[in-house]
mmCIF file of C-alpha atoms and ligand atoms in Angstrom:
data_model
loop_
_atom_site.group_PDB
_atom_site.id
_atom_site.type_symbol
_atom_site.label_atom_id
_atom_site.label_comp_id
_atom_site.label_asym_id
_atom_site.label_seq_id
_atom_site.Cartn_x
_atom_site.Cartn_y
_atom_site.Cartn_z
ATOM 1 C CA MET A 1 7.099 -21.292 11.585
ATOM 2 C CA SER A 2 10.691 -22.241 9.627
ATOM 3 C CA ILE A 3 11.043 -22.841 6.218
ATOM 4 C CA LEU A 4 13.877 -24.643 4.920
ATOM 5 C CA LEU A 5 14.931 -24.493 1.245
ATOM 6 C CA THR A 6 17.080 -27.159 -0.177
ATOM 7 C CA GLY A 7 18.336 -28.548 -3.403
ATOM 8 C CA ILE A 8 19.704 -24.956 -4.015
ATOM 9 C CA GLY A 9 21.927 -25.966 -7.410
ATOM 10 C CA GLN A 10 23.530 -22.318 -6.766
ATOM 11 C CA LEU A 11 22.495 -19.818 -4.512
ATOM 12 C CA VAL A 12 23.121 -15.851 -4.818
ATOM 13 C CA THR A 13 23.507 -14.126 -1.420
ATOM 14 C CA ASN A 14 25.776 -10.956 -2.426
ATOM 15 C CA ASP A 15 27.086 -11.589 0.845
ATOM 16 C CA PRO A 16 29.690 -8.399 1.003
ATOM 17 C CA GLU A 17 32.088 -10.542 3.417
ATOM 18 C CA ALA A 18 32.446 -12.936 0.423
ATOM 19 C CA ASP A 19 35.710 -13.388 -2.122
ATOM 20 C CA ASP A 20 33.583 -13.416 -5.252
ATOM 21 C CA LEU A 21 31.312 -10.524 -5.780
ATOM 22 C CA LEU A 22 28.006 -12.642 -5.785
ATOM 23 C CA GLY A 23 28.708 -15.140 -2.674
ATOM 24 C CA THR A 24 27.806 -17.845 -4.550
ATOM 25 C CA ILE A 25 27.141 -20.922 -2.964
ATOM 26 C CA THR A 26 27.109 -24.362 -4.914
ATOM 27 C CA ASP A 27 24.891 -27.188 -3.191
ATOM 28 C CA ALA A 28 23.546 -24.734 -0.731
ATOM 29 C CA ALA A 29 20.577 -24.469 1.642
ATOM 30 C CA ILE A 30 18.663 -21.092 3.030
ATOM 31 C CA VAL A 31 15.923 -21.100 6.122
ATOM 32 C CA LEU A 32 13.589 -18.686 6.078
ATOM 33 C CA ASP A 33 12.200 -17.529 9.369
ATOM 34 C CA GLY A 34 9.516 -14.800 10.732
ATOM 35 C CA GLY A 35 10.033 -13.245 7.206
ATOM 36 C CA THR A 36 13.820 -12.819 7.261
ATOM 37 C CA VAL A 37 17.080 -15.072 6.096
ATOM 38 C CA ALA A 38 17.745 -16.673 9.454
ATOM 39 C CA TRP A 39 20.782 -19.398 7.662
ATOM 40 C CA ALA A 40 22.288 -19.984 4.394
ATOM 41 C CA GLY A 41 24.985 -21.988 3.592
ATOM 42 C CA PRO A 42 26.316 -25.073 2.696
ATOM 43 C CA ALA A 43 23.136 -28.166 2.187
ATOM 44 C CA SER A 44 25.084 -30.199 3.975
ATOM 45 C CA ASP A 45 25.394 -28.148 7.253
ATOM 46 C CA ALA A 46 21.757 -26.785 7.268
ATOM 47 C CA PRO A 47 20.007 -26.924 10.268
ATOM 48 C CA ASP A 48 16.548 -28.174 10.846
ATOM 49 C CA ALA A 49 13.184 -26.360 10.083
ATOM 50 C CA ASP A 50 9.855 -27.055 10.561
ATOM 51 C CA GLN A 51 8.736 -27.702 6.739
ATOM 52 C CA ARG A 52 10.566 -27.910 3.982
ATOM 53 C CA TYR A 53 11.236 -27.303 0.218
ATOM 54 C CA ASP A 54 13.172 -29.426 -2.361
ATOM 55 C CA LEU A 55 14.094 -27.227 -5.289
ATOM 56 C CA GLY A 56 15.740 -29.719 -7.342
ATOM 57 C CA GLY A 57 18.796 -27.816 -8.222
ATOM 58 C CA ARG A 58 17.212 -24.782 -9.435
ATOM 59 C CA ALA A 59 19.331 -21.396 -8.902
ATOM 60 C CA VAL A 60 18.311 -19.127 -5.978
ATOM 61 C CA LEU A 61 18.686 -15.429 -6.012
ATOM 62 C CA PRO A 62 17.862 -12.299 -3.993
ATOM 63 C CA GLY A 63 14.973 -10.961 -5.363
ATOM 64 C CA PHE A 64 15.470 -8.225 -7.426
ATOM 65 C CA VAL A 65 15.497 -4.317 -6.438
ATOM 66 C CA ASP A 66 13.677 -1.824 -9.457
ATOM 67 C CA SER A 67 14.640 1.305 -8.402
ATOM 68 C CA HIS A 68 13.009 2.985 -11.076
ATOM 69 C CA SER A 69 9.670 3.273 -12.483
ATOM 70 C CA HIS A 70 6.812 4.939 -13.055
ATOM 71 C CA LEU A 71 4.031 2.530 -12.856
ATOM 72 C CA VAL A 72 0.735 5.422 -12.236
ATOM 73 C CA PHE A 73 -0.918 6.180 -15.511
ATOM 74 C CA ALA A 74 -3.760 5.451 -17.798
ATOM 75 C CA GLY A 75 -3.044 5.304 -22.119
ATOM 76 C CA ASP A 76 -1.490 3.846 -24.371
ATOM 77 C CA ARG A 77 1.862 4.614 -26.507
ATOM 78 C CA ALA A 78 1.896 1.734 -28.939
ATOM 79 C CA GLU A 79 0.906 4.302 -31.577
ATOM 80 C CA GLU A 80 3.700 6.710 -30.777
ATOM 81 C CA PHE A 81 6.273 3.815 -29.901
ATOM 82 C CA ALA A 82 5.612 2.316 -33.714
ATOM 83 C CA ALA A 83 6.221 5.417 -35.163
ATOM 84 C CA ARG A 84 9.047 5.988 -33.144
ATOM 85 C CA MET A 85 10.454 2.543 -34.730
ATOM 86 C CA ALA A 86 9.418 3.969 -38.167
ATOM 87 C CA GLY A 87 11.787 6.814 -37.781
ATOM 88 C CA THR A 88 10.422 9.723 -35.435
ATOM 89 C CA PRO A 89 12.769 10.447 -32.821
ATOM 90 C CA TYR A 90 11.630 9.920 -28.759
ATOM 91 C CA ALA A 91 11.394 13.834 -27.593
ATOM 92 C CA ALA A 92 10.691 14.571 -23.854
ATOM 93 C CA GLY A 93 7.403 16.493 -24.896
ATOM 94 C CA GLY A 94 5.572 12.786 -25.590
ATOM 95 C CA ILE A 95 4.636 12.511 -21.778
ATOM 96 C CA ARG A 96 2.090 15.162 -22.380
ATOM 97 C CA THR A 97 0.166 12.390 -23.938
ATOM 98 C CA THR A 98 -0.078 10.613 -20.760
ATOM 99 C CA VAL A 99 -0.670 13.248 -18.529
ATOM 100 C CA ALA A 100 -4.132 13.955 -20.518
ATOM 101 C CA ALA A 101 -4.722 10.586 -20.278
ATOM 102 C CA THR A 102 -3.797 9.849 -16.236
ATOM 103 C CA ARG A 103 -5.764 12.839 -15.068
ATOM 104 C CA ALA A 104 -8.932 11.538 -16.682
ATOM 105 C CA ALA A 105 -8.502 8.694 -14.737
ATOM 106 C CA THR A 106 -10.678 7.555 -12.026
ATOM 107 C CA ASP A 107 -8.548 6.338 -8.659
ATOM 108 C CA GLU A 108 -9.568 3.061 -9.564
ATOM 109 C CA GLN A 109 -8.640 2.429 -13.202
ATOM 110 C CA LEU A 110 -5.061 3.975 -11.958
ATOM 111 C CA THR A 111 -5.118 1.565 -9.022
ATOM 112 C CA SER A 112 -6.003 -1.514 -10.601
ATOM 113 C CA HIS A 113 -3.415 -0.500 -13.398
ATOM 114 C CA VAL A 114 -0.716 -0.005 -10.583
ATOM 115 C CA SER A 115 -1.741 -3.425 -9.352
ATOM 116 C CA ARG A 116 -1.481 -4.972 -12.665
ATOM 117 C CA LEU A 117 1.865 -3.811 -13.227
ATOM 118 C CA VAL A 118 3.540 -4.763 -9.677
ATOM 119 C CA GLU A 119 2.016 -8.233 -10.319
ATOM 120 C CA GLU A 120 3.699 -8.392 -13.905
ATOM 121 C CA MET A 121 6.789 -7.465 -12.077
ATOM 122 C CA ARG A 122 6.648 -9.535 -9.114
ATOM 123 C CA ARG A 123 6.058 -12.444 -11.950
ATOM 124 C CA GLN A 124 9.110 -11.716 -12.895
ATOM 125 C CA GLY A 125 10.789 -11.826 -10.210
ATOM 126 C CA THR A 126 11.155 -8.212 -8.689
ATOM 127 C CA THR A 127 10.390 -8.379 -4.508
ATOM 128 C CA THR A 128 11.056 -4.484 -4.252
ATOM 129 C CA VAL A 129 10.061 -1.589 -6.407
ATOM 130 C CA GLU A 130 10.408 2.515 -6.555
ATOM 131 C CA ILE A 131 7.540 4.256 -7.787
ATOM 132 C CA LYS A 132 7.371 7.683 -9.507
ATOM 133 C CA SER A 133 4.616 10.087 -9.736
ATOM 134 C CA GLY A 134 5.097 12.567 -12.902
ATOM 135 C CA TYR A 135 1.534 12.187 -14.986
ATOM 136 C CA GLY A 136 -0.483 14.188 -13.075
ATOM 137 C CA LEU A 137 1.985 17.600 -13.027
ATOM 138 C CA THR A 138 -1.275 19.603 -11.311
ATOM 139 C CA VAL A 139 -1.727 19.470 -7.132
ATOM 140 C CA ARG A 140 -4.372 17.080 -7.589
ATOM 141 C CA ASP A 141 -3.255 14.488 -9.316
ATOM 142 C CA GLU A 142 0.436 14.338 -8.475
ATOM 143 C CA ALA A 143 -1.092 14.081 -4.817
ATOM 144 C CA ARG A 144 -3.243 11.304 -5.624
ATOM 145 C CA SER A 145 -0.420 9.498 -8.174
ATOM 146 C CA LEU A 146 1.285 9.382 -4.954
ATOM 147 C CA ALA A 147 -1.520 8.115 -2.886
ATOM 148 C CA ILE A 148 -2.278 5.112 -5.305
ATOM 149 C CA ALA A 149 1.593 4.435 -5.176
ATOM 150 C CA ARG A 150 1.829 4.212 -1.903
ATOM 151 C CA GLN A 151 -0.545 1.431 -1.808
ATOM 152 C CA PHE A 152 2.034 -0.943 -3.409
ATOM 153 C CA THR A 153 5.422 0.342 -1.953
ATOM 154 C CA GLU A 154 7.191 2.600 0.438
ATOM 155 C CA GLU A 155 9.617 4.268 -2.270
ATOM 156 C CA THR A 156 7.517 6.401 -3.542
ATOM 157 C CA THR A 157 9.046 9.056 -5.336
ATOM 158 C CA PHE A 158 7.355 12.580 -6.196
ATOM 159 C CA LEU A 159 8.216 13.931 -9.802
ATOM 160 C CA GLY A 160 5.926 16.224 -10.185
ATOM 161 C CA ALA A 161 9.347 18.211 -11.916
ATOM 162 C CA HIS A 162 8.922 15.565 -15.069
ATOM 163 C CA VAL A 163 7.834 18.072 -18.135
ATOM 164 C CA VAL A 164 6.437 21.782 -17.795
ATOM 165 C CA PRO A 165 2.776 20.467 -19.025
ATOM 166 C CA ASP A 166 2.004 24.407 -20.181
ATOM 167 C CA GLY A 167 2.219 27.762 -19.421
ATOM 168 C CA ASP A 168 5.407 29.098 -18.202
ATOM 169 C CA PRO A 169 8.248 27.457 -16.484
ATOM 170 C CA GLY A 170 8.761 29.573 -13.817
ATOM 171 C CA GLU A 171 5.652 29.544 -12.543
ATOM 172 C CA TYR A 172 5.804 26.308 -12.946
ATOM 173 C CA VAL A 173 8.882 25.528 -10.778
ATOM 174 C CA ASP A 174 6.959 27.906 -8.101
ATOM 175 C CA LEU A 175 4.405 25.566 -8.097
ATOM 176 C CA VAL A 176 6.325 22.166 -7.772
ATOM 177 C CA THR A 177 8.513 23.848 -5.083
ATOM 178 C CA GLY A 178 5.106 25.352 -2.818
ATOM 179 C CA PRO A 179 1.906 23.403 -2.898
ATOM 180 C CA MET A 180 2.726 20.607 -5.308
ATOM 181 C CA LEU A 181 5.087 19.323 -2.583
ATOM 182 C CA ASP A 182 3.289 20.341 0.281
ATOM 183 C CA ALA A 183 0.546 17.755 -1.592
ATOM 184 C CA ALA A 184 2.696 15.328 -2.153
ATOM 185 C CA ARG A 185 5.141 15.226 0.639
ATOM 186 C CA PRO A 186 2.764 12.912 3.027
ATOM 187 C CA HIS A 187 2.885 10.059 0.068
ATOM 188 C CA ALA A 188 6.114 10.527 -0.641
ATOM 189 C CA ARG A 189 9.986 9.431 0.716
ATOM 190 C CA TRP A 190 11.948 10.750 -2.682
ATOM 191 C CA ILE A 191 11.614 14.078 -4.779
ATOM 192 C CA ASP A 192 13.248 13.097 -8.138
ATOM 193 C CA VAL A 193 13.639 16.187 -11.192
ATOM 194 C CA PHE A 194 13.952 15.046 -15.435
ATOM 195 C CA CYS A 195 16.820 17.590 -16.221
ATOM 196 C CA GLU A 196 16.919 17.055 -19.704
ATOM 197 C CA ARG A 197 16.939 19.676 -22.625
ATOM 198 C CA GLY A 198 13.275 20.395 -23.229
ATOM 199 C CA ALA A 199 12.413 19.722 -19.430
ATOM 200 C CA PHE A 200 14.083 21.084 -16.474
ATOM 201 C CA ASP A 201 17.638 23.245 -16.261
ATOM 202 C CA GLY A 202 20.130 22.564 -13.722
ATOM 203 C CA ASP A 203 19.149 25.442 -11.708
ATOM 204 C CA GLN A 204 15.992 24.914 -11.911
ATOM 205 C CA ALA A 205 16.713 21.096 -10.899
ATOM 206 C CA ARG A 206 18.880 22.119 -8.275
ATOM 207 C CA ALA A 207 15.813 24.819 -6.728
ATOM 208 C CA ILE A 208 13.404 21.836 -6.732
ATOM 209 C CA LEU A 209 15.735 19.423 -4.880
ATOM 210 C CA ASP A 210 16.777 21.963 -2.263
ATOM 211 C CA ALA A 211 12.889 22.310 -1.450
ATOM 212 C CA GLY A 212 12.318 18.924 -1.486
ATOM 213 C CA ALA A 213 15.457 18.173 0.747
ATOM 214 C CA ALA A 214 13.998 21.151 3.123
ATOM 215 C CA ALA A 215 10.719 18.878 3.169
ATOM 216 C CA GLY A 216 12.240 15.952 4.232
ATOM 217 C CA LEU A 217 12.440 14.060 0.788
ATOM 218 C CA ARG A 218 15.742 12.487 -0.259
ATOM 219 C CA GLY A 219 16.790 13.377 -3.784
ATOM 220 C CA ARG A 220 17.286 11.353 -7.034
ATOM 221 C CA LEU A 221 17.911 12.598 -10.658
ATOM 222 C CA HIS A 222 16.656 12.161 -14.232
ATOM 223 C CA ALA A 223 20.247 12.930 -16.110
ATOM 224 C CA ASN A 224 21.905 12.683 -19.162
ATOM 225 C CA GLN A 225 20.073 10.718 -20.918
ATOM 226 C CA LEU A 226 19.402 12.599 -24.588
ATOM 227 C CA GLY A 227 22.610 14.448 -24.273
ATOM 228 C CA PRO A 228 25.192 15.985 -22.238
ATOM 229 C CA GLY A 229 23.766 18.207 -19.269
ATOM 230 C CA PRO A 230 24.626 19.511 -16.015
ATOM 231 C CA GLY A 231 22.320 16.722 -13.737
ATOM 232 C CA VAL A 232 25.441 14.292 -13.312
ATOM 233 C CA GLN A 233 27.790 16.381 -11.549
ATOM 234 C CA LEU A 234 24.847 18.184 -9.503
ATOM 235 C CA ALA A 235 23.880 14.843 -8.164
ATOM 236 C CA ALA A 236 27.376 14.526 -7.421
ATOM 237 C CA GLU A 237 27.447 18.031 -5.734
ATOM 238 C CA LEU A 238 24.605 17.169 -4.050
ATOM 239 C CA GLY A 239 25.760 13.858 -2.342
ATOM 240 C CA LEU A 240 22.558 12.326 -3.893
ATOM 241 C CA VAL A 241 22.371 8.289 -3.071
ATOM 242 C CA ALA A 242 22.142 7.727 -7.261
ATOM 243 C CA VAL A 243 21.558 9.524 -10.335
ATOM 244 C CA ASP A 244 20.109 7.919 -13.307
ATOM 245 C CA HIS A 245 20.038 7.079 -16.684
ATOM 246 C CA CYS A 246 23.773 8.756 -17.381
ATOM 247 C CA THR A 247 23.866 7.886 -21.353
ATOM 248 C CA TYR A 248 25.947 10.886 -21.980
ATOM 249 C CA LEU A 249 29.132 11.771 -19.744
ATOM 250 C CA THR A 250 31.700 13.073 -19.975
ATOM 251 C CA ASP A 251 35.296 12.445 -18.404
ATOM 252 C CA GLU A 252 34.302 14.824 -15.592
ATOM 253 C CA ASP A 253 31.189 13.796 -15.211
ATOM 254 C CA VAL A 254 32.462 10.211 -14.786
ATOM 255 C CA ALA A 255 34.670 11.077 -12.165
ATOM 256 C CA ALA A 256 32.369 13.541 -9.982
ATOM 257 C CA LEU A 257 30.363 9.663 -9.595
ATOM 258 C CA ARG A 258 33.530 8.337 -8.254
ATOM 259 C CA ASP A 259 34.563 10.755 -5.579
ATOM 260 C CA SER A 260 31.727 11.869 -4.587
ATOM 261 C CA GLY A 261 29.551 7.568 -4.502
ATOM 262 C CA THR A 262 26.716 8.606 -6.069
ATOM 263 C CA ILE A 263 25.709 5.572 -7.764
ATOM 264 C CA ALA A 264 24.774 5.455 -11.637
ATOM 265 C CA THR A 265 21.470 4.469 -12.031
ATOM 266 C CA LEU A 266 21.427 2.596 -16.017
ATOM 267 C CA LEU A 267 18.365 1.707 -17.784
ATOM 268 C CA PRO A 268 19.085 0.251 -20.664
ATOM 269 C CA GLY A 269 15.307 -1.038 -21.740
ATOM 270 C CA VAL A 270 15.162 2.675 -22.654
ATOM 271 C CA GLU A 271 17.909 2.537 -24.965
ATOM 272 C CA PHE A 272 16.673 -0.191 -26.462
ATOM 273 C CA SER A 273 12.862 0.835 -26.763
ATOM 274 C CA THR A 274 14.452 4.068 -28.335
ATOM 275 C CA ARG A 275 17.041 2.886 -30.303
ATOM 276 C CA GLN A 276 19.485 4.997 -28.929
ATOM 277 C CA PRO A 277 22.959 4.582 -27.619
ATOM 278 C CA TYR A 278 23.342 2.726 -24.823
ATOM 279 C CA PRO A 279 25.024 3.851 -21.829
ATOM 280 C CA ASP A 280 28.675 2.569 -21.276
ATOM 281 C CA ALA A 281 28.469 0.556 -18.068
ATOM 282 C CA ARG A 282 32.322 -1.001 -18.671
ATOM 283 C CA ARG A 283 33.720 2.627 -18.622
ATOM 284 C CA LEU A 284 31.703 3.623 -15.247
ATOM 285 C CA LEU A 285 32.626 0.205 -13.349
ATOM 286 C CA ASP A 286 36.208 0.372 -14.522
ATOM 287 C CA ALA A 287 36.721 3.719 -13.110
ATOM 288 C CA GLY A 288 35.546 3.027 -9.610
ATOM 289 C CA VAL A 289 31.848 4.013 -10.258
ATOM 290 C CA ARG A 290 28.579 2.206 -8.160
ATOM 291 C CA VAL A 291 26.724 0.903 -10.885
ATOM 292 C CA ALA A 292 22.917 -0.307 -10.344
ATOM 293 C CA ILE A 293 20.163 -1.477 -13.195
ATOM 294 C CA ALA A 294 16.611 -0.352 -13.412
ATOM 295 C CA SER A 295 14.179 -0.773 -15.652
ATOM 296 C CA ASP A 296 12.365 2.624 -15.745
ATOM 297 C CA CYS A 297 9.075 0.861 -16.845
ATOM 298 C CA ASN A 298 6.760 3.785 -17.950
ATOM 299 C CA PRO A 299 4.086 4.191 -21.067
ATOM 300 C CA GLY A 300 6.684 6.242 -23.162
ATOM 301 C CA SER A 301 10.459 5.310 -23.683
ATOM 302 C CA CYS A 302 10.438 2.096 -22.262
ATOM 303 C CA PHE A 303 7.541 -0.617 -21.572
ATOM 304 C CA THR A 304 8.826 -3.234 -19.968
ATOM 305 C CA SER A 305 8.903 -4.447 -16.354
ATOM 306 C CA SER A 306 11.433 -7.241 -16.938
ATOM 307 C CA LEU A 307 14.347 -7.011 -14.612
ATOM 308 C CA PRO A 308 15.407 -10.344 -16.339
ATOM 309 C CA LEU A 309 15.457 -8.242 -19.267
ATOM 310 C CA CYS A 310 17.676 -4.952 -18.681
ATOM 311 C CA ILE A 311 20.456 -7.861 -16.767
ATOM 312 C CA ALA A 312 20.562 -9.361 -20.724
ATOM 313 C CA LEU A 313 21.208 -6.209 -21.840
ATOM 314 C CA ALA A 314 23.272 -4.980 -20.001
ATOM 315 C CA VAL A 315 25.750 -7.725 -20.211
ATOM 316 C CA ARG A 316 25.396 -8.406 -24.178
ATOM 317 C CA GLU A 317 25.118 -4.174 -24.647
ATOM 318 C CA MET A 318 26.925 -2.471 -22.129
ATOM 319 C CA GLY A 319 30.148 -4.484 -21.299
ATOM 320 C CA MET A 320 28.846 -5.802 -17.615
ATOM 321 C CA THR A 321 29.734 -9.264 -17.067
ATOM 322 C CA PRO A 322 26.611 -11.773 -15.850
ATOM 323 C CA ALA A 323 27.782 -11.168 -12.489
ATOM 324 C CA GLU A 324 28.123 -7.809 -12.340
ATOM 325 C CA ALA A 325 24.447 -7.356 -14.011
ATOM 326 C CA VAL A 326 22.599 -9.290 -11.485
ATOM 327 C CA HIS A 327 24.929 -7.372 -8.593
ATOM 328 C CA ALA A 328 23.441 -4.038 -10.271
ATOM 329 C CA ALA A 329 20.035 -5.395 -10.345
ATOM 330 C CA THR A 330 19.814 -6.871 -6.295
ATOM 331 C CA TYR A 331 22.582 -5.289 -4.052
ATOM 332 C CA ARG A 332 22.930 -2.084 -5.537
ATOM 333 C CA GLY A 333 18.972 -1.330 -6.646
ATOM 334 C CA ALA A 334 18.883 -1.716 -3.252
ATOM 335 C CA GLN A 335 21.676 0.939 -2.275
ATOM 336 C CA THR A 336 19.967 3.455 -4.252
ATOM 337 C CA LEU A 337 16.989 3.398 -1.869
ATOM 338 C CA ASP A 338 19.283 3.325 1.240
ATOM 339 C CA ARG A 339 17.976 0.074 2.118
ATOM 340 C CA ASP A 340 19.670 -2.342 3.588
ATOM 341 C CA ASP A 341 17.492 -5.172 4.525
ATOM 342 C CA VAL A 342 16.784 -6.017 1.208
ATOM 343 C CA GLY A 343 18.985 -7.043 -1.750
ATOM 344 C CA ALA A 344 21.071 -9.857 -0.246
ATOM 345 C CA LEU A 345 20.079 -13.206 1.235
ATOM 346 C CA VAL A 346 21.987 -13.247 4.762
ATOM 347 C CA PRO A 347 21.008 -13.655 7.574
ATOM 348 C CA GLY A 348 18.737 -10.960 9.035
ATOM 349 C CA ARG A 349 17.808 -9.625 5.203
ATOM 350 C CA ARG A 350 13.788 -10.288 4.264
ATOM 351 C CA ALA A 351 13.293 -13.052 2.839
ATOM 352 C CA ASP A 352 12.499 -12.210 -0.887
ATOM 353 C CA LEU A 353 13.947 -14.623 -3.555
ATOM 354 C CA VAL A 354 13.585 -15.666 -6.883
ATOM 355 C CA VAL A 355 13.823 -19.440 -7.623
ATOM 356 C CA LEU A 356 15.123 -19.569 -11.235
ATOM 357 C CA ASP A 357 14.465 -22.638 -13.648
ATOM 358 C CA ALA A 358 17.538 -22.707 -14.394
ATOM 359 C CA PRO A 359 20.900 -23.792 -12.840
ATOM 360 C CA SER A 360 22.895 -20.809 -12.284
ATOM 361 C CA TYR A 361 22.434 -16.996 -12.785
ATOM 362 C CA LEU A 362 23.852 -17.156 -15.553
ATOM 363 C CA HIS A 363 20.961 -18.401 -17.584
ATOM 364 C CA LEU A 364 19.499 -14.549 -17.011
ATOM 365 C CA ALA A 365 21.908 -13.273 -19.394
ATOM 366 C CA TYR A 366 22.410 -16.660 -21.463
ATOM 367 C CA ARG A 367 18.911 -17.532 -21.952
ATOM 368 C CA PRO A 368 17.333 -13.603 -22.627
ATOM 369 C CA GLY A 369 13.685 -13.619 -23.325
ATOM 370 C CA VAL A 370 12.923 -16.893 -21.521
ATOM 371 C CA PRO A 371 10.429 -16.688 -18.923
ATOM 372 C CA LEU A 372 13.433 -18.464 -16.113
ATOM 373 C CA VAL A 373 11.805 -17.117 -12.808
ATOM 374 C CA ALA A 374 10.071 -20.343 -11.757
ATOM 375 C CA GLY A 375 8.988 -18.721 -8.337
ATOM 376 C CA THR A 376 8.923 -15.342 -6.080
ATOM 377 C CA TRP A 377 9.376 -15.153 -2.509
ATOM 378 C CA VAL A 378 8.141 -11.767 -0.610
ATOM 379 C CA GLY A 379 8.818 -11.767 2.936
ATOM 380 C CA GLY A 380 9.544 -15.643 3.204
ATOM 381 C CA ARG A 381 6.453 -16.652 1.406
ATOM 382 C CA PRO A 382 5.558 -17.736 -2.175
ATOM 383 C CA LEU A 383 3.501 -15.768 -4.342
HETATM 384 ZN ZN1 ZN B 1 12.360 7.440 -15.523
#
């Protein structure tokens, strides 16, 4: 059953062959067939299809790819947020309060919580999401967090190295790289480390990523969020596909990202929610670094699931153009997950798309906070 969507005021294809960054087509149409894009182009050239919908001039974009989230948790830290807004600084150790609540929750409670958040993301246009563990921090709780995440996405990330829960850090690294990794591996595609003062240092991060690679998991890294550190250069040296946060960067860090091709994933919802300085996306882009945007949805430092909000923040606070920000939240996000089946609306890619109640993608940044997503389609079907 093929479907023709016509009456598209502006179609963002992200076609890498196009002259403009987003491969935009005005007065466009798209044909979806068997869950993938069969054709995209000017409406006047559109082929026939079994079914036809007129979108009345709305804009259509590739579904957002949220390459960084922490959705498996229990508990609520709204009071901690209020305290932070009253002047208490954010520190990595706040994670421990969520760890206690997550360990105490049943599988059913955790599953229903993830389900609610994934639904919330989809209503805001996210069609691919990466989900990390990291609030269990025992062999049992990390494995079950990943098994639950796997029910919602293939892009699951083992983050046993989120924070040292208690005891000796060296012994905890041995646990993460040993029995915990063995238990996590069947449910995970990626491995991640919070490389930051108060969490794990560069040597520990390297040991954990090496152990993960030996077990068949690909590396990602939280780095340079709260201050300068070794994480970004480690990511570049190891050839990781992405390194996330990148708020405090030296010139050497920027050069390492440029030379390695490692994508810098910026998470502006975090700086918004913690009143920290934003990363300088303009500096990275001007240096030739590839930049992605993700939500970092988590209960502590950033409890937003909204990529439209992150796009607006990236434009208004990080020096990105609206086109760069949309590209970063779709095409680049897909690249950070090493996915070439999503992130663009060109023939052969998955028919994951967002319909905006607006004539162009510019409205995502121009009208911040407005619920512009009129529809989200996943695999050629409307939700
Ligand atoms: Zn994170």
